[in-house]
Amino acid sequence: MKYKRCPRCGLNYILTDEQLCKVCMDEIEGKKSIFDEESFTDLICPYCEKNVMDIDDIMCAECRAKRSKKLDK
């Protein structure tokens, strides 16, 4: 069993009898990848693990409000 680099992306290894790697084949067929940017739009808050937050936020608005109440005391 010999391997070679994918001729399209040059990143993944494939068997010598294969034409392209799975990632490139999926891309050509138009299938979505787990690495598409759209999949990173809905981030879950790491503190409560239930609310959605923006990509630039550290925590969701609900956790931020709870934290600010604790700091005000």
CSV table of N, CA and C in Angstrom, one decimal:
chain,number,residue,atom,x,y,z
A,1,MET,N,0.8,-1.2,0.0
A,1,MET,CA,0.0,0.0,0.0
A,1,MET,C,0.9,1.2,0.0
A,2,LYS,N,0.9,2.0,-1.1
A,2,LYS,CA,1.7,3.2,-1.2
A,2,LYS,C,0.8,4.4,-1.2
A,3,TYR,N,1.3,5.5,-0.7
A,3,TYR,CA,0.6,6.7,-0.6
A,3,TYR,C,1.2,7.8,-1.4
A,4,LYS,N,0.4,8.8,-1.8
A,4,LYS,CA,0.9,10.0,-2.5
A,4,LYS,C,0.1,11.2,-2.0
A,5,ARG,N,0.6,12.4,-2.2
A,5,ARG,CA,-0.2,13.6,-1.8
A,5,ARG,C,-1.3,13.8,-2.8
A,6,CYS,N,-2.3,14.4,-2.4
A,6,CYS,CA,-3.4,14.8,-3.3
A,6,CYS,C,-2.9,15.8,-4.3
A,7,PRO,N,-3.1,15.6,-5.5
A,7,PRO,CA,-2.6,16.5,-6.5
A,7,PRO,C,-3.3,17.9,-6.6
A,8,ARG,N,-4.5,17.9,-6.0
A,8,ARG,CA,-5.3,19.2,-6.0
A,8,ARG,C,-4.9,20.1,-4.8
A,9,CYS,N,-4.9,19.5,-3.6
A,9,CYS,CA,-4.6,20.4,-2.5
A,9,CYS,C,-3.2,20.2,-2.0
A,10,GLY,N,-2.6,19.1,-2.2
A,10,GLY,CA,-1.2,18.9,-1.8
A,10,GLY,C,-1.0,18.7,-0.3
A,11,LEU,N,-2.1,18.6,0.5
A,11,LEU,CA,-2.1,18.5,1.9
A,11,LEU,C,-2.4,17.0,2.4
A,12,ASN,N,-3.4,16.4,1.8
A,12,ASN,CA,-3.8,15.1,2.3
A,12,ASN,C,-3.1,14.0,1.5
A,13,TYR,N,-2.9,12.9,2.2
A,13,TYR,CA,-2.3,11.7,1.5
A,13,TYR,C,-3.4,10.8,1.1
A,14,ILE,N,-3.3,10.2,-0.1
A,14,ILE,CA,-4.2,9.2,-0.7
A,14,ILE,C,-3.5,8.0,-1.2
A,15,LEU,N,-4.2,6.9,-1.4
A,15,LEU,CA,-3.6,5.8,-2.0
A,15,LEU,C,-3.2,6.1,-3.5
A,16,THR,N,-2.2,5.4,-4.0
A,16,THR,CA,-1.7,5.7,-5.3
A,16,THR,C,-2.7,5.5,-6.4
A,17,ASP,N,-3.7,4.7,-6.2
A,17,ASP,CA,-4.7,4.4,-7.2
A,17,ASP,C,-5.9,5.4,-7.1
A,18,GLU,N,-5.9,6.3,-6.1
A,18,GLU,CA,-7.0,7.3,-6.0
A,18,GLU,C,-6.6,8.6,-6.7
A,19,GLN,N,-7.6,9.3,-7.2
A,19,GLN,CA,-7.4,10.5,-7.9
A,19,GLN,C,-7.3,11.7,-7.0
A,20,LEU,N,-8.2,11.9,-6.0
A,20,LEU,CA,-8.2,13.0,-5.1
A,20,LEU,C,-8.6,12.6,-3.7
A,21,CYS,N,-8.3,13.4,-2.7
A,21,CYS,CA,-8.6,13.1,-1.4
A,21,CYS,C,-10.1,13.3,-1.1
A,22,LYS,N,-10.6,12.8,0.0
A,22,LYS,CA,-12.0,13.0,0.4
A,22,LYS,C,-12.4,14.5,0.5
A,23,VAL,N,-11.5,15.3,1.1
A,23,VAL,CA,-11.8,16.7,1.2
A,23,VAL,C,-12.0,17.4,-0.1
A,24,CYS,N,-11.1,17.1,-1.1
A,24,CYS,CA,-11.3,17.7,-2.4
A,24,CYS,C,-12.5,17.2,-3.1
A,25,MET,N,-12.7,15.9,-3.0
A,25,MET,CA,-13.9,15.3,-3.7
A,25,MET,C,-15.2,15.9,-3.2
A,26,ASP,N,-15.3,16.1,-1.9
A,26,ASP,CA,-16.5,16.7,-1.3
A,26,ASP,C,-16.6,18.2,-1.7
A,27,GLU,N,-15.5,18.9,-1.9
A,27,GLU,CA,-15.5,20.3,-2.3
A,27,GLU,C,-16.0,20.4,-3.8
A,28,ILE,N,-15.5,19.5,-4.6
A,28,ILE,CA,-15.9,19.4,-6.0
A,28,ILE,C,-17.4,19.1,-6.1
A,29,GLU,N,-17.9,18.2,-5.3
A,29,GLU,CA,-19.3,17.8,-5.3
A,29,GLU,C,-20.2,18.8,-4.7
A,30,GLY,N,-19.6,19.8,-4.0
A,30,GLY,CA,-20.4,20.9,-3.4
A,30,GLY,C,-20.9,20.5,-2.0
A,31,LYS,N,-20.4,19.5,-1.4
A,31,LYS,CA,-20.8,19.2,0.0
A,31,LYS,C,-20.2,20.1,0.9
A,32,LYS,N,-20.9,20.4,2.0
A,32,LYS,CA,-20.4,21.3,3.1
A,32,LYS,C,-19.4,20.6,3.9
A,33,SER,N,-18.4,21.3,4.3
A,33,SER,CA,-17.3,20.8,5.2
A,33,SER,C,-17.6,21.3,6.6
A,34,ILE,N,-17.0,20.6,7.6
A,34,ILE,CA,-17.1,21.0,9.0
A,34,ILE,C,-16.3,22.3,9.2
A,35,PHE,N,-15.4,22.6,8.2
A,35,PHE,CA,-14.6,23.8,8.3
A,35,PHE,C,-15.1,25.0,7.6
A,36,ASP,N,-16.3,24.9,7.0
A,36,ASP,CA,-16.9,26.1,6.4
A,36,ASP,C,-17.1,27.2,7.4
A,37,GLU,N,-17.0,28.4,7.0
A,37,GLU,CA,-17.1,29.5,7.9
A,37,GLU,C,-18.5,29.6,8.5
A,38,GLU,N,-19.5,29.2,7.8
A,38,GLU,CA,-20.9,29.3,8.2
A,38,GLU,C,-21.1,28.5,9.5
A,39,SER,N,-20.3,27.4,9.7
A,39,SER,CA,-20.5,26.6,10.9
A,39,SER,C,-20.0,27.3,12.2
A,40,PHE,N,-19.3,28.4,12.0
A,40,PHE,CA,-18.7,29.1,13.2
A,40,PHE,C,-19.6,30.3,13.6
A,41,THR,N,-20.7,30.5,12.9
A,41,THR,CA,-21.5,31.6,13.2
A,41,THR,C,-22.3,31.5,14.5
A,42,ASP,N,-22.7,30.2,14.9
A,42,ASP,CA,-23.5,30.0,16.1
A,42,ASP,C,-22.6,29.4,17.1
A,43,LEU,N,-22.0,30.2,18.0
A,43,LEU,CA,-21.1,29.8,19.0
A,43,LEU,C,-21.9,29.7,20.3
A,44,ILE,N,-21.6,28.6,21.0
A,44,ILE,CA,-22.3,28.4,22.3
A,44,ILE,C,-21.4,29.0,23.4
A,45,CYS,N,-22.0,29.6,24.4
A,45,CYS,CA,-21.3,30.2,25.5
A,45,CYS,C,-20.6,29.1,26.3
A,46,PRO,N,-19.3,29.3,26.6
A,46,PRO,CA,-18.6,28.3,27.4
A,46,PRO,C,-18.9,28.3,28.8
A,47,TYR,N,-19.6,29.3,29.4
A,47,TYR,CA,-19.9,29.3,30.8
A,47,TYR,C,-21.2,28.6,31.1
A,48,CYS,N,-22.3,28.9,30.4
A,48,CYS,CA,-23.6,28.3,30.6
A,48,CYS,C,-23.8,27.1,29.7
A,49,GLU,N,-23.1,27.1,28.6
A,49,GLU,CA,-23.2,26.0,27.5
A,49,GLU,C,-24.6,25.8,27.0
A,50,LYS,N,-25.4,26.9,26.9
A,50,LYS,CA,-26.8,26.8,26.3
A,50,LYS,C,-27.1,28.0,25.5
A,51,ASN,N,-26.6,29.2,25.7
A,51,ASN,CA,-26.9,30.4,25.0
A,51,ASN,C,-26.0,30.6,23.8
A,52,VAL,N,-26.5,31.2,22.7
A,52,VAL,CA,-25.7,31.5,21.6
A,52,VAL,C,-25.0,32.9,21.8
A,53,MET,N,-23.8,33.0,21.3
A,53,MET,CA,-23.1,34.3,21.4
A,53,MET,C,-22.4,34.7,20.1
A,54,ASP,N,-22.1,35.9,20.0
A,54,ASP,CA,-21.4,36.4,18.8
A,54,ASP,C,-19.9,35.9,18.8
A,55,ILE,N,-19.3,35.9,17.6
A,55,ILE,CA,-18.0,35.4,17.5
A,55,ILE,C,-16.9,36.2,18.3
A,56,ASP,N,-17.2,37.5,18.5
A,56,ASP,CA,-16.3,38.4,19.2
A,56,ASP,C,-16.5,38.4,20.7
A,57,ASP,N,-17.6,37.8,21.2
A,57,ASP,CA,-17.9,37.8,22.6
A,57,ASP,C,-17.1,36.7,23.4
A,58,ILE,N,-16.9,37.0,24.6
A,58,ILE,CA,-16.3,36.0,25.5
A,58,ILE,C,-17.3,35.1,26.2
A,59,MET,N,-18.5,35.7,26.4
A,59,MET,CA,-19.6,35.0,27.0
A,59,MET,C,-20.9,35.6,26.5
A,60,CYS,N,-22.0,34.9,26.7
A,60,CYS,CA,-23.3,35.4,26.2
A,60,CYS,C,-23.8,36.6,27.1
A,61,ALA,N,-24.8,37.2,26.6
A,61,ALA,CA,-25.3,38.4,27.3
A,61,ALA,C,-25.9,38.1,28.7
A,62,GLU,N,-26.5,36.9,28.8
A,62,GLU,CA,-27.1,36.5,30.1
A,62,GLU,C,-26.0,36.3,31.1
A,63,CYS,N,-25.0,35.6,30.7
A,63,CYS,CA,-23.9,35.3,31.7
A,63,CYS,C,-23.1,36.6,32.0
A,64,ARG,N,-23.0,37.5,31.0
A,64,ARG,CA,-22.4,38.8,31.2
A,64,ARG,C,-23.2,39.6,32.3
A,65,ALA,N,-24.5,39.6,32.1
A,65,ALA,CA,-25.4,40.3,33.1
A,65,ALA,C,-25.2,39.7,34.5
A,66,LYS,N,-25.2,38.4,34.6
A,66,LYS,CA,-25.1,37.8,35.9
A,66,LYS,C,-23.7,38.1,36.5
A,67,ARG,N,-22.7,38.1,35.7
A,67,ARG,CA,-21.3,38.4,36.2
A,67,ARG,C,-21.2,39.9,36.7
A,68,SER,N,-21.8,40.8,35.9
A,68,SER,CA,-21.8,42.2,36.3
A,68,SER,C,-22.6,42.5,37.6
A,69,LYS,N,-23.7,41.7,37.9
A,69,LYS,CA,-24.4,41.8,39.1
A,69,LYS,C,-23.5,41.4,40.3
A,70,LYS,N,-22.8,40.3,40.1
A,70,LYS,CA,-21.9,39.8,41.1
A,70,LYS,C,-20.8,40.8,41.4
A,71,LEU,N,-20.3,41.4,40.4
A,71,LEU,CA,-19.2,42.4,40.6
A,71,LEU,C,-19.6,43.7,41.3
A,72,ASP,N,-20.9,44.0,41.1
A,72,ASP,CA,-21.5,45.3,41.6
A,72,ASP,C,-21.7,45.1,43.1
A,73,LYS,N,-21.8,43.9,43.6
A,73,LYS,CA,-22.1,43.7,45.1
A,73,LYS,C,-20.9,44.1,45.9
